[in-house]
Structure formats: C-alpha cells, structure tokens
mmCIF file of C-alpha atoms in Angstrom:
data_model
loop_
_atom_site.group_PDB
_atom_site.id
_atom_site.type_symbol
_atom_site.label_atom_id
_atom_site.label_comp_id
_atom_site.label_asym_id
_atom_site.label_seq_id
_atom_site.Cartn_x
_atom_site.Cartn_y
_atom_site.Cartn_z
ATOM 1 C CA UNK A 1 110.445 52.768 73.172
ATOM 2 C CA UNK A 2 108.487 50.859 70.039
ATOM 3 C CA UNK A 3 107.559 54.661 69.379
ATOM 4 C CA UNK A 4 109.055 54.351 65.767
ATOM 5 C CA UNK A 5 106.374 57.451 64.121
ATOM 6 C CA UNK A 6 104.614 58.967 66.714
ATOM 7 C CA UNK A 7 104.090 62.479 66.428
ATOM 8 C CA UNK A 8 104.421 65.273 69.178
ATOM 9 C CA UNK A 9 105.120 68.875 69.612
ATOM 10 C CA UNK A 10 107.983 69.698 72.435
ATOM 11 C CA UNK A 11 108.369 72.817 72.734
ATOM 12 C CA UNK A 12 111.552 74.206 72.746
ATOM 13 C CA UNK A 13 111.869 77.669 72.952
ATOM 14 C CA UNK A 14 114.910 79.809 73.038
ATOM 15 C CA UNK A 15 114.584 83.054 75.145
ATOM 16 C CA UNK A 16 116.523 86.267 74.032
ATOM 17 C CA UNK A 17 117.851 88.222 77.030
ATOM 18 C CA UNK A 18 119.196 91.507 75.296
ATOM 19 C CA UNK A 19 122.160 93.926 77.535
ATOM 20 C CA UNK A 20 121.020 96.158 78.767
ATOM 21 C CA UNK A 21 123.915 99.190 79.948
ATOM 22 C CA UNK A 22 123.974 100.099 83.389
ATOM 23 C CA UNK A 23 124.014 103.992 84.519
ATOM 24 C CA UNK A 24 122.268 104.919 80.952
ATOM 25 C CA UNK A 25 120.129 107.791 80.940
ATOM 26 C CA UNK A 26 116.503 106.973 80.994
ATOM 27 C CA UNK A 27 114.120 109.764 78.947
ATOM 28 C CA UNK A 28 111.295 111.539 81.319
ATOM 29 C CA UNK A 29 108.961 109.374 79.887
ATOM 30 C CA UNK A 30 111.140 105.943 81.005
ATOM 31 C CA UNK A 31 111.336 106.948 84.212
ATOM 32 C CA UNK A 32 107.599 107.324 84.762
ATOM 33 C CA UNK A 33 107.219 104.089 83.683
ATOM 34 C CA UNK A 34 110.148 102.175 86.197
ATOM 35 C CA UNK A 35 108.161 103.916 88.321
ATOM 36 C CA UNK A 36 105.292 103.022 87.538
ATOM 37 C CA UNK A 37 105.878 99.630 87.426
ATOM 38 C CA UNK A 38 107.313 99.857 90.371
ATOM 39 C CA UNK A 39 104.867 101.284 92.778
ATOM 40 C CA UNK A 40 102.476 97.814 91.322
ATOM 41 C CA UNK A 41 104.486 95.036 92.044
ATOM 42 C CA UNK A 42 105.687 96.173 95.370
ATOM 43 C CA UNK A 43 102.884 96.571 97.409
ATOM 44 C CA UNK A 44 103.118 97.863 100.636
ATOM 45 C CA UNK A 45 104.634 94.851 103.275
ATOM 46 C CA UNK A 46 103.118 94.555 106.557
ATOM 47 C CA UNK A 47 107.465 93.659 107.569
ATOM 48 C CA UNK A 48 110.233 94.113 105.197
ATOM 49 C CA UNK A 49 113.410 91.208 105.627
ATOM 50 C CA UNK A 50 116.752 91.967 104.713
ATOM 51 C CA UNK A 51 118.017 88.602 102.891
ATOM 52 C CA UNK A 52 122.399 88.193 103.095
ATOM 53 C CA UNK A 53 122.193 87.509 99.501
ATOM 54 C CA UNK A 54 121.095 91.067 98.921
ATOM 55 C CA UNK A 55 117.701 90.297 98.412
ATOM 56 C CA UNK A 56 114.653 92.094 101.057
ATOM 57 C CA UNK A 57 111.260 89.940 101.090
ATOM 58 C CA UNK A 58 108.519 92.429 101.475
ATOM 59 C CA UNK A 59 105.772 90.613 103.492
ATOM 60 C CA UNK A 60 102.430 91.564 101.508
ATOM 61 C CA UNK A 61 98.537 91.115 103.013
ATOM 62 C CA UNK A 62 98.244 87.588 101.361
ATOM 63 C CA UNK A 63 94.786 89.093 99.210
ATOM 64 C CA UNK A 64 96.660 93.041 98.300
ATOM 65 C CA UNK A 65 99.162 91.013 95.776
ATOM 66 C CA UNK A 66 100.486 91.183 92.288
ATOM 67 C CA UNK A 67 97.642 88.414 91.412
ATOM 68 C CA UNK A 68 94.566 90.262 92.075
ATOM 69 C CA UNK A 69 95.998 93.069 90.393
ATOM 70 C CA UNK A 70 94.886 90.276 86.808
ATOM 71 C CA UNK A 71 91.959 91.623 85.323
ATOM 72 C CA UNK A 72 90.529 88.213 85.937
ATOM 73 C CA UNK A 73 91.063 88.265 89.432
ATOM 74 C CA UNK A 74 89.152 91.146 90.480
ATOM 75 C CA UNK A 75 86.674 89.137 92.353
ATOM 76 C CA UNK A 76 88.797 86.311 92.589
ATOM 77 C CA UNK A 77 88.369 84.303 96.135
ATOM 78 C CA UNK A 78 90.975 82.292 98.227
ATOM 79 C CA UNK A 79 91.537 79.060 96.886
ATOM 80 C CA UNK A 80 93.412 78.349 100.951
ATOM 81 C CA UNK A 81 94.342 74.775 100.684
ATOM 82 C CA UNK A 82 93.423 72.978 98.129
ATOM 83 C CA UNK A 83 90.708 70.240 98.216
ATOM 84 C CA UNK A 84 92.536 66.798 97.428
ATOM 85 C CA UNK A 85 95.898 65.624 97.310
ATOM 86 C CA UNK A 86 96.468 63.476 94.240
ATOM 87 C CA UNK A 87 96.324 59.873 95.941
ATOM 88 C CA UNK A 88 98.776 56.754 94.932
ATOM 89 C CA UNK A 89 102.532 55.464 96.071
ATOM 90 C CA UNK A 90 105.534 56.872 96.751
ATOM 91 C CA UNK A 91 108.637 56.821 98.540
ATOM 92 C CA UNK A 92 109.103 60.214 99.106
ATOM 93 C CA UNK A 93 107.421 59.908 102.429
ATOM 94 C CA UNK A 94 107.380 62.911 105.302
ATOM 95 C CA UNK A 95 109.663 60.826 107.634
ATOM 96 C CA UNK A 96 112.238 61.006 104.416
ATOM 97 C CA UNK A 97 112.438 64.932 102.620
ATOM 98 C CA UNK A 98 114.354 67.152 104.182
ATOM 99 C CA UNK A 99 113.794 70.720 105.117
ATOM 100 C CA UNK A 100 113.950 73.028 101.867
ATOM 101 C CA UNK A 101 115.062 76.207 103.821
ATOM 102 C CA UNK A 102 114.643 79.587 101.606
ATOM 103 C CA UNK A 103 118.144 82.013 102.462
ATOM 104 C CA UNK A 104 115.929 85.295 103.982
ATOM 105 C CA UNK A 105 114.881 82.536 106.775
ATOM 106 C CA UNK A 106 117.696 83.547 108.374
ATOM 107 C CA UNK A 107 117.031 86.301 109.180
ATOM 108 C CA UNK A 108 113.135 86.643 109.380
ATOM 109 C CA UNK A 109 109.740 85.420 109.360
ATOM 110 C CA UNK A 110 106.210 85.986 107.791
ATOM 111 C CA UNK A 111 103.249 87.188 110.064
ATOM 112 C CA UNK A 112 99.950 85.319 109.580
ATOM 113 C CA UNK A 113 98.346 86.531 106.204
ATOM 114 C CA UNK A 114 101.233 87.340 104.316
ATOM 115 C CA UNK A 115 102.419 86.442 101.851
ATOM 116 C CA UNK A 116 106.614 87.193 101.403
ATOM 117 C CA UNK A 117 107.307 87.969 98.306
ATOM 118 C CA UNK A 118 111.148 89.422 96.989
ATOM 119 C CA UNK A 119 111.101 93.081 96.362
ATOM 120 C CA UNK A 120 111.537 93.615 92.314
ATOM 121 C CA UNK A 121 114.667 96.712 92.453
ATOM 122 C CA UNK A 122 115.216 99.329 89.568
ATOM 123 C CA UNK A 123 118.338 97.109 88.458
ATOM 124 C CA UNK A 124 116.365 95.040 87.676
ATOM 125 C CA UNK A 125 113.420 96.445 85.863
ATOM 126 C CA UNK A 126 117.018 98.473 83.930
ATOM 127 C CA UNK A 127 118.631 94.967 83.101
ATOM 128 C CA UNK A 128 115.653 93.336 80.625
ATOM 129 C CA UNK A 129 115.595 93.862 76.974
ATOM 130 C CA UNK A 130 112.914 96.873 76.853
ATOM 131 C CA UNK A 131 110.352 97.933 80.586
ATOM 132 C CA UNK A 132 107.933 96.186 78.764
ATOM 133 C CA UNK A 133 109.393 92.301 78.960
ATOM 134 C CA UNK A 134 110.989 92.433 81.597
ATOM 135 C CA UNK A 135 110.452 89.084 84.239
ATOM 136 C CA UNK A 136 109.259 87.509 80.619
ATOM 137 C CA UNK A 137 110.603 85.674 77.542
ATOM 138 C CA UNK A 138 110.952 87.184 74.641
ATOM 139 C CA UNK A 139 111.266 85.082 71.778
ATOM 140 C CA UNK A 140 110.801 85.689 67.993
ATOM 141 C CA UNK A 141 107.607 85.383 66.768
ATOM 142 C CA UNK A 142 108.731 83.983 63.556
ATOM 143 C CA UNK A 143 109.827 81.121 64.325
ATOM 144 C CA UNK A 144 108.296 78.122 64.887
ATOM 145 C CA UNK A 145 107.600 75.782 61.585
ATOM 146 C CA UNK A 146 107.767 71.554 62.365
ATOM 147 C CA UNK A 147 110.802 70.725 61.137
ATOM 148 C CA UNK A 148 112.297 67.182 62.310
ATOM 149 C CA UNK A 149 115.253 65.957 64.181
ATOM 150 C CA UNK A 150 117.268 63.263 64.111
ATOM 151 C CA UNK A 151 115.887 61.498 67.137
ATOM 152 C CA UNK A 152 117.543 57.930 66.355
ATOM 153 C CA UNK A 153 114.817 55.294 67.606
ATOM 154 C CA UNK A 154 112.226 57.900 68.248
ATOM 155 C CA UNK A 155 110.746 59.007 64.412
ATOM 156 C CA UNK A 156 109.209 62.058 66.691
ATOM 157 C CA UNK A 157 108.481 65.447 65.210
ATOM 158 C CA UNK A 158 109.761 67.721 66.838
ATOM 159 C CA UNK A 159 108.594 71.633 67.269
ATOM 160 C CA UNK A 160 111.663 73.414 67.292
ATOM 161 C CA UNK A 161 111.119 77.351 68.380
ATOM 162 C CA UNK A 162 114.269 79.025 68.524
ATOM 163 C CA UNK A 163 116.151 82.085 67.596
ATOM 164 C CA UNK A 164 118.676 83.492 65.148
ATOM 165 C CA UNK A 165 121.058 84.645 67.957
ATOM 166 C CA UNK A 166 120.702 82.609 70.129
ATOM 167 C CA UNK A 167 120.237 79.101 71.059
ATOM 168 C CA UNK A 168 118.928 77.280 73.718
ATOM 169 C CA UNK A 169 120.207 73.489 74.659
ATOM 170 C CA UNK A 170 117.490 70.889 75.845
ATOM 171 C CA UNK A 171 118.289 67.307 77.782
ATOM 172 C CA UNK A 172 114.865 66.273 79.017
ATOM 173 C CA UNK A 173 112.750 63.102 78.525
ATOM 174 C CA UNK A 174 108.799 64.220 77.913
ATOM 175 C CA UNK A 175 104.808 62.038 77.531
ATOM 176 C CA UNK A 176 103.462 61.178 75.355
ATOM 177 C CA UNK A 177 99.858 63.207 74.157
ATOM 178 C CA UNK A 178 97.720 62.139 76.170
ATOM 179 C CA UNK A 179 95.376 63.853 79.557
ATOM 180 C CA UNK A 180 97.168 65.480 82.075
ATOM 181 C CA UNK A 181 96.063 66.556 85.196
ATOM 182 C CA UNK A 182 99.734 67.330 87.196
ATOM 183 C CA UNK A 183 102.762 65.761 87.571
ATOM 184 C CA UNK A 184 104.939 65.055 90.707
ATOM 185 C CA UNK A 185 109.391 64.247 90.962
ATOM 186 C CA UNK A 186 112.177 65.313 92.833
ATOM 187 C CA UNK A 187 115.173 66.303 91.590
ATOM 188 C CA UNK A 188 118.589 66.457 93.098
ATOM 189 C CA UNK A 189 119.611 69.978 93.170
ATOM 190 C CA UNK A 190 123.364 72.202 91.591
ATOM 191 C CA UNK A 191 124.450 75.350 91.686
ATOM 192 C CA UNK A 192 125.060 75.224 88.210
ATOM 193 C CA UNK A 193 128.234 77.431 86.082
ATOM 194 C CA UNK A 194 126.989 80.076 84.037
ATOM 195 C CA UNK A 195 129.197 82.300 82.265
ATOM 196 C CA UNK A 196 127.636 85.292 80.537
ATOM 197 C CA UNK A 197 125.239 87.103 82.786
ATOM 198 C CA UNK A 198 122.128 86.911 79.679
ATOM 199 C CA UNK A 199 122.477 82.872 80.132
ATOM 200 C CA UNK A 200 120.781 80.450 82.248
ATOM 201 C CA UNK A 201 120.998 77.237 83.379
ATOM 202 C CA UNK A 202 117.471 75.798 84.914
ATOM 203 C CA UNK A 203 115.966 72.633 85.602
ATOM 204 C CA UNK A 204 112.251 71.968 86.250
ATOM 205 C CA UNK A 205 108.520 70.855 84.833
ATOM 206 C CA UNK A 206 106.467 72.128 81.794
ATOM 207 C CA UNK A 207 103.319 70.691 81.957
ATOM 208 C CA UNK A 208 101.969 72.034 78.165
ATOM 209 C CA UNK A 209 98.272 71.805 76.090
ATOM 210 C CA UNK A 210 97.436 73.666 72.832
ATOM 211 C CA UNK A 211 99.489 74.703 69.952
ATOM 212 C CA UNK A 212 100.632 77.363 67.794
ATOM 213 C CA UNK A 213 99.606 80.986 69.628
ATOM 214 C CA UNK A 214 97.987 79.482 71.931
ATOM 215 C CA UNK A 215 100.184 77.767 73.287
ATOM 216 C CA UNK A 216 99.597 77.377 77.533
ATOM 217 C CA UNK A 217 102.494 75.763 79.583
ATOM 218 C CA UNK A 218 102.658 75.992 83.040
ATOM 219 C CA UNK A 219 106.125 75.777 84.810
ATOM 220 C CA UNK A 220 108.770 75.482 87.756
ATOM 221 C CA UNK A 221 111.662 74.270 88.556
ATOM 222 C CA UNK A 222 115.417 76.085 90.012
ATOM 223 C CA UNK A 223 117.132 77.893 87.958
ATOM 224 C CA UNK A 224 120.225 80.567 87.888
ATOM 225 C CA UNK A 225 120.045 82.925 85.863
ATOM 226 C CA UNK A 226 122.346 86.446 86.516
ATOM 227 C CA UNK A 227 120.442 88.461 83.670
ATOM 228 C CA UNK A 228 117.306 88.227 85.796
ATOM 229 C CA UNK A 229 118.327 87.923 89.869
ATOM 230 C CA UNK A 230 121.602 89.548 89.516
ATOM 231 C CA UNK A 231 123.233 88.019 91.093
ATOM 232 C CA UNK A 232 123.797 83.588 90.236
ATOM 233 C CA UNK A 233 122.694 82.251 93.236
ATOM 234 C CA UNK A 234 120.070 78.677 92.403
ATOM 235 C CA UNK A 235 116.375 79.468 93.183
ATOM 236 C CA UNK A 236 112.995 78.162 92.624
ATOM 237 C CA UNK A 237 111.684 80.141 89.442
ATOM 238 C CA UNK A 238 107.842 79.505 87.457
ATOM 239 C CA UNK A 239 105.932 80.675 85.506
ATOM 240 C CA UNK A 240 103.192 80.507 83.428
ATOM 241 C CA UNK A 241 101.214 81.979 79.402
ATOM 242 C CA UNK A 242 98.520 81.419 77.707
ATOM 243 C CA UNK A 243 99.257 81.959 74.676
ATOM 244 C CA UNK A 244 102.682 81.238 73.555
ATOM 245 C CA UNK A 245 104.615 83.973 75.390
ATOM 246 C CA UNK A 246 103.533 87.061 73.946
ATOM 247 C CA UNK A 247 101.179 88.877 75.707
ATOM 248 C CA UNK A 248 100.156 86.506 79.255
ATOM 249 C CA UNK A 249 102.381 84.999 81.834
ATOM 250 C CA UNK A 250 106.148 86.076 83.349
ATOM 251 C CA UNK A 251 108.482 84.980 86.181
ATOM 252 C CA UNK A 252 108.081 84.502 89.409
ATOM 253 C CA UNK A 253 105.208 87.530 91.010
ATOM 254 C CA UNK A 254 106.793 89.602 87.853
ATOM 255 C CA UNK A 255 103.302 90.057 86.689
ATOM 256 C CA UNK A 256 99.688 88.636 87.991
ATOM 257 C CA UNK A 257 97.971 85.921 87.869
ATOM 258 C CA UNK A 258 100.357 83.248 90.567
ATOM 259 C CA UNK A 259 98.401 83.680 94.056
ATOM 260 C CA UNK A 260 100.755 82.725 96.461
ATOM 261 C CA UNK A 261 98.860 80.833 99.578
ATOM 262 C CA UNK A 262 102.826 80.460 101.701
ATOM 263 C CA UNK A 263 104.312 82.441 103.694
ATOM 264 C CA UNK A 264 107.813 80.336 104.145
ATOM 265 C CA UNK A 265 108.672 79.955 99.828
ATOM 266 C CA UNK A 266 108.657 82.702 97.536
ATOM 267 C CA UNK A 267 108.815 81.934 93.889
ATOM 268 C CA UNK A 268 112.522 83.270 93.141
ATOM 269 C CA UNK A 269 113.762 82.652 96.360
ATOM 270 C CA UNK A 270 117.447 81.376 96.749
ATOM 271 C CA UNK A 271 118.904 78.547 98.608
ATOM 272 C CA UNK A 272 122.405 77.388 100.012
ATOM 273 C CA UNK A 273 121.563 72.751 99.997
ATOM 274 C CA UNK A 274 122.873 72.066 96.970
ATOM 275 C CA UNK A 275 125.002 68.687 95.618
ATOM 276 C CA UNK A 276 128.457 67.951 96.475
ATOM 277 C CA UNK A 277 130.964 65.763 92.863
ATOM 278 C CA UNK A 278 130.707 62.785 95.245
ATOM 279 C CA UNK A 279 129.293 63.852 97.632
ATOM 280 C CA UNK A 280 125.795 64.787 99.759
ATOM 281 C CA UNK A 281 123.358 65.484 97.666
ATOM 282 C CA UNK A 282 121.012 67.816 98.218
ATOM 283 C CA UNK A 283 116.796 67.686 96.350
ATOM 284 C CA UNK A 284 113.574 69.153 95.955
ATOM 285 C CA UNK A 285 110.170 67.422 95.097
ATOM 286 C CA UNK A 286 107.327 69.010 93.777
ATOM 287 C CA UNK A 287 104.480 68.759 92.904
ATOM 288 C CA UNK A 288 101.966 70.475 90.538
ATOM 289 C CA UNK A 289 98.306 69.116 89.966
ATOM 290 C CA UNK A 290 94.726 70.608 89.626
ATOM 291 C CA UNK A 291 92.558 70.858 92.166
ATOM 292 C CA UNK A 292 88.599 72.822 92.162
ATOM 293 C CA UNK A 293 90.125 73.931 88.871
ATOM 294 C CA UNK A 294 93.128 75.416 89.918
ATOM 295 C CA UNK A 295 96.354 74.055 88.763
ATOM 296 C CA UNK A 296 98.643 73.543 92.740
ATOM 297 C CA UNK A 297 102.404 73.148 93.184
ATOM 298 C CA UNK A 298 103.471 72.540 96.171
ATOM 299 C CA UNK A 299 107.031 71.949 97.508
ATOM 300 C CA UNK A 300 108.062 69.194 99.521
ATOM 301 C CA UNK A 301 104.801 69.478 102.140
ATOM 302 C CA UNK A 302 104.126 72.762 101.658
ATOM 303 C CA UNK A 303 102.097 74.501 99.321
ATOM 304 C CA UNK A 304 103.167 77.662 98.147
ATOM 305 C CA UNK A 305 99.694 78.315 95.845
ATOM 306 C CA UNK A 306 98.669 78.355 91.892
ATOM 307 C CA UNK A 307 97.586 79.062 88.597
ATOM 308 C CA UNK A 308 93.857 79.914 88.561
ATOM 309 C CA UNK A 309 92.259 78.419 85.622
ATOM 310 C CA UNK A 310 90.450 81.094 84.428
ATOM 311 C CA UNK A 311 94.241 82.355 83.080
ATOM 312 C CA UNK A 312 94.329 79.812 80.583
ATOM 313 C CA UNK A 313 92.253 78.535 77.762
ATOM 314 C CA UNK A 314 93.231 75.156 77.003
ATOM 315 C CA UNK A 315 95.484 74.260 80.121
ATOM 316 C CA UNK A 316 92.535 75.610 81.989
ATOM 317 C CA UNK A 317 90.382 71.140 81.469
ATOM 318 C CA UNK A 318 94.161 69.910 81.399
ATOM 319 C CA UNK A 319 97.822 69.302 80.219
ATOM 320 C CA UNK A 320 97.975 67.095 76.253
ATOM 321 C CA UNK A 321 102.176 66.962 77.369
ATOM 322 C CA UNK A 322 104.411 66.499 80.349
ATOM 323 C CA UNK A 323 108.459 67.337 79.844
ATOM 324 C CA UNK A 324 111.422 66.457 82.568
ATOM 325 C CA UNK A 325 114.373 68.246 82.452
ATOM 326 C CA UNK A 326 117.653 70.907 81.905
ATOM 327 C CA UNK A 327 117.818 73.798 79.037
ATOM 328 C CA UNK A 328 120.156 76.874 79.137
ATOM 329 C CA UNK A 329 120.823 79.534 76.800
ATOM 330 C CA UNK A 330 123.807 79.726 74.945
ATOM 331 C CA UNK A 331 124.696 83.054 73.151
ATOM 332 C CA UNK A 332 128.299 81.940 71.504
ATOM 333 C CA UNK A 333 129.803 85.062 73.608
ATOM 334 C CA UNK A 334 132.734 85.716 70.721
ATOM 335 C CA UNK A 335 132.253 82.833 68.502
ATOM 336 C CA UNK A 336 131.871 80.276 70.080
ATOM 337 C CA UNK A 337 130.023 78.520 72.143
ATOM 338 C CA UNK A 338 129.377 78.568 75.921
ATOM 339 C CA UNK A 339 131.206 77.241 78.982
ATOM 340 C CA UNK A 340 127.520 77.904 80.687
ATOM 341 C CA UNK A 341 126.776 74.034 82.618
ATOM 342 C CA UNK A 342 123.606 72.940 82.923
ATOM 343 C CA UNK A 343 122.707 70.623 85.929
ATOM 344 C CA UNK A 344 126.195 69.455 87.847
ATOM 345 C CA UNK A 345 128.543 70.471 84.608
ATOM 346 C CA UNK A 346 128.956 66.490 84.281
ATOM 347 C CA UNK A 347 127.766 64.336 81.509
ATOM 348 C CA UNK A 348 124.407 61.338 82.461
ATOM 349 C CA UNK A 349 126.894 58.870 81.971
ATOM 350 C CA UNK A 350 129.004 59.113 85.350
ATOM 351 C CA UNK A 351 125.526 59.178 87.452
ATOM 352 C CA UNK A 352 124.652 58.489 90.678
ATOM 353 C CA UNK A 353 126.097 61.549 92.909
ATOM 354 C CA UNK A 354 127.564 63.043 89.763
ATOM 355 C CA UNK A 355 125.560 63.706 87.537
ATOM 356 C CA UNK A 356 121.506 65.781 87.834
ATOM 357 C CA UNK A 357 119.061 63.696 88.147
ATOM 358 C CA UNK A 358 115.389 63.813 88.112
ATOM 359 C CA UNK A 359 113.816 60.649 89.757
ATOM 360 C CA UNK A 360 110.175 58.905 90.700
ATOM 361 C CA UNK A 361 108.594 60.828 87.620
ATOM 362 C CA UNK A 362 104.395 60.293 88.361
ATOM 363 C CA UNK A 363 101.451 62.341 86.455
ATOM 364 C CA UNK A 364 98.475 63.157 87.677
ATOM 365 C CA UNK A 365 95.575 61.186 85.294
ATOM 366 C CA UNK A 366 92.229 61.891 85.128
ATOM 367 C CA UNK A 367 90.998 59.603 88.541
ATOM 368 C CA UNK A 368 93.396 62.263 90.493
ATOM 369 C CA UNK A 369 95.519 58.777 90.730
ATOM 370 C CA UNK A 370 99.532 59.613 90.415
ATOM 371 C CA UNK A 371 100.970 56.967 88.254
ATOM 372 C CA UNK A 372 103.714 56.499 86.473
ATOM 373 C CA UNK A 373 104.191 57.665 82.395
ATOM 374 C CA UNK A 374 103.522 55.083 80.260
ATOM 375 C CA UNK A 375 105.512 55.543 77.259
ATOM 376 C CA UNK A 376 108.346 58.840 77.974
ATOM 377 C CA UNK A 377 111.109 59.082 75.750
ATOM 378 C CA UNK A 378 114.599 61.234 76.475
ATOM 379 C CA UNK A 379 115.449 64.453 73.684
ATOM 380 C CA UNK A 380 118.991 66.211 73.361
ATOM 381 C CA UNK A 381 119.298 68.682 71.641
ATOM 382 C CA UNK A 382 122.846 67.754 71.274
ATOM 383 C CA UNK A 383 124.386 65.354 73.019
ATOM 384 C CA UNK A 384 127.611 66.661 72.367
ATOM 385 C CA UNK A 385 127.084 69.765 75.282
ATOM 386 C CA UNK A 386 124.519 68.109 77.274
ATOM 387 C CA UNK A 387 123.033 64.916 76.316
ATOM 388 C CA UNK A 388 120.576 63.195 79.063
ATOM 389 C CA UNK A 389 120.478 59.164 79.623
ATOM 390 C CA UNK A 390 116.757 57.024 80.989
ATOM 391 C CA UNK A 391 117.970 54.333 83.938
ATOM 392 C CA UNK A 392 114.354 52.614 83.581
ATOM 393 C CA UNK A 393 111.986 52.055 86.732
ATOM 394 C CA UNK A 394 115.279 49.363 88.974
ATOM 395 C CA UNK A 395 113.241 49.477 91.651
ATOM 396 C CA UNK A 396 111.121 52.082 94.250
ATOM 397 C CA UNK A 397 113.137 54.731 95.346
ATOM 398 C CA UNK A 398 114.237 55.740 91.698
ATOM 399 C CA UNK A 399 110.515 54.641 89.756
ATOM 400 C CA UNK A 400 110.941 56.852 86.280
ATOM 401 C CA UNK A 401 114.342 58.111 86.155
ATOM 402 C CA UNK A 402 116.523 59.942 83.992
ATOM 403 C CA UNK A 403 120.742 61.121 84.457
ATOM 404 C CA UNK A 404 121.354 64.108 82.244
ATOM 405 C CA UNK A 405 123.598 67.862 81.428
ATOM 406 C CA UNK A 406 126.915 68.147 80.703
ATOM 407 C CA UNK A 407 130.034 71.175 80.836
ATOM 408 C CA UNK A 408 128.578 72.924 77.506
ATOM 409 C CA UNK A 409 132.180 73.223 75.630
ATOM 410 C CA UNK A 410 134.973 71.029 75.165
ATOM 411 C CA UNK A 411 135.900 69.211 72.588
ATOM 412 C CA UNK A 412 132.817 68.135 70.480
ATOM 413 C CA UNK A 413 130.645 71.081 71.174
ATOM 414 C CA UNK A 414 132.314 73.965 69.748
#
C-alpha cells in the first residue's frame, strides 16, 4: 500500500480469564462483596422480562441506570438524542436494512423512560478471575514493549501487549494514524464455535488514542464468550477504558460509564439471526461518532446510547486510530492450539457467503463527514490459524471491505 516505514501503535490486547470453581465456598467477606456488587449493578426495575435464552432483562428507570454511579457523572444531564448524525454517501439505507431484534423481545418490551439491562447473577461473578476483575479485561502489565513483527510489504512497527499463558489471535484492518471522530461499517454475523469456556471469539471495531498507560479505547461488536455470559450465544458487547485496561472501564453495563438511551437494545443482549454457510447472510450495521462531546453508538437505526466524553483523557478529543476485525483467545488447552473459530470458521479466501466480512468501512472526519479511509492495511497475528484479505473498492455496495477468519487448529496451526 506504499506505507513502508510508516509506524503505528497497533493495540493487540490478549485477555486472561481464569476459571473459577463452581460451588466453591466463599468466605463471609467474599459473600458480602458479591452481594454488594449485585446490589450496585442490579437497579430496582419497573418491569422484568424473562428471556428464552436464560437472561432476565430489567427495565430500569433511565435516570437510575448504573452509568450514574460514576463519580464523573453525578450531575450529568442525559442527552436523549445526538445533535447530529455524520453526513456522507452510504448505500446501506433503511430500505436495505433488516430488523435487528434481540432474543428477549419475544417475551416483552420495556416501558417508556426505562432502559433494558441484562441482570447480573451470582454465577456470572463467580466465573470471573476475582470479584474485583468481574466484567473487565485483565492482562500482564509488565508486557507492552514495542517489537517489530514480520508483515510483508508493510514495514509497520506493531505494538504487542502479549501474555505468557494466553495468546490472543487477531485478523484486523487498521487505519493510519490521524484524527478520527467515528466510524461506520457493516459486518455479517456468525455464531463461532468456542472450544474452551474461558476463550472467546469476537468481531468488533476499536477507536483508540493515547499510548502506554494512557491508552483510551471505545469498542463495540459481537462476541461469543461463555466465561462472561455463561452460554455460547452471539451477543452485542461494548467496552471502554481510559487507562489501558488497568482500573477504568468494563464490558457492557458491568460498571458505571456508558449511558444507555435505547429501550429496545441492551449491551450484552443475544441474537439468533446469524449467517449460514453458502446460504443467507445476516448483517449488523454499526455507527460510532462524536456528538456534543459524547461518543454515540447506533445499531441499525437505533440510538443505543453514548460514552460521555469526560470519561476519557485523549479520547475526550478524538481518536487517532480506528481498527476493524476479529479476535480470539487461545488458552492452548492440553498444550495445543484451540479449535475456536474466528467468524464463520472459514479462511478469508473462501469469500462471500462462506467467510466473515466487514464492508462499507468509513470514518468520520473533523467536518462530521463520513469518508472512505485512506491507506488502511491488514494484520494477522498468525495467518495459518486465522487470516484476512482486503477486497478493495469494487462497488458502492461493498466499498472498502475485507474478509477474515479461520478455524484455528489445523495441520498448519498446531
């Protein structure tokens, strides 16, 4: 792509999730901590909906949601709608879009002026490495040195933040360093097979800025993560941090911060409509952008909510990198590579209706305009296990796009 010598910090975070022994005897102090956490996260609800996927959805008054436990949001005024939506030419129209419905909708709806929040159960907390790390990404802070990785034809310096016992695999597309105020894209949805309960497989976008312990990220996408949710359903997830995953941020509503405004979509909610190999393809459009100082999330045509700008340091202004793609965790159970799928479980070379894809990649510039990103490049941490292939700009329907994924363990990935 003519970018030899260009240097960028590629955020590659490998996650450790330690197994927890179910039924273990908690000390009195630990039991008190668990009950306090449950009380803090599970706010009093106007209505509760029991979903067929096992979730309980609490319809919580919008002004009493967990977000407002954050000390920076004590006097926060809720922004019910963004002040603008980025302008730009997009062929993904309302006519083209299909309804995206979470499973719990089959059993009820939340009233006006409430937001649906997936109830946290005691067993959810017990699956975490510790009570303190519940809902958070954890990693070895001693790692994070810059190291050159072989990436033929690119010459990029890749910033690896790796683990000793757990390895994260990535197949991603990344922007050049620049000034970004959001991203919009469409991805097809799959339900990847996850071999180990403490592994996960996801497809997401990252908006990032800062470096080292000042790394700020906003993340959103779809994941299968048995260790977090207790099942193998495909679920919407969000994440944020303002200090390189150390003390701030969490998944979904499992800490204070993200302000939810939608009464029909909840972070952590599951979906049943997924793509079929060589069959129907189901898509999931995401838009994240900055409006009036807050970072908004839109799924299809629904405003889900926003990350208040004052949660962040460098991201309070803008993002400097945008990335899109897949990630899995490989725990190397029994000393071998995992069979956990990325995406459809097929390599990128199989293309449409077989492999996973992102299409219509766009970024938001300082004039609040959606533009096709320039100079984007791909990175796969191990192309024998999971790979990625750029598709160029063949048509207005596809725009900038790429295919990615893989089956994990195979003859060339041990």
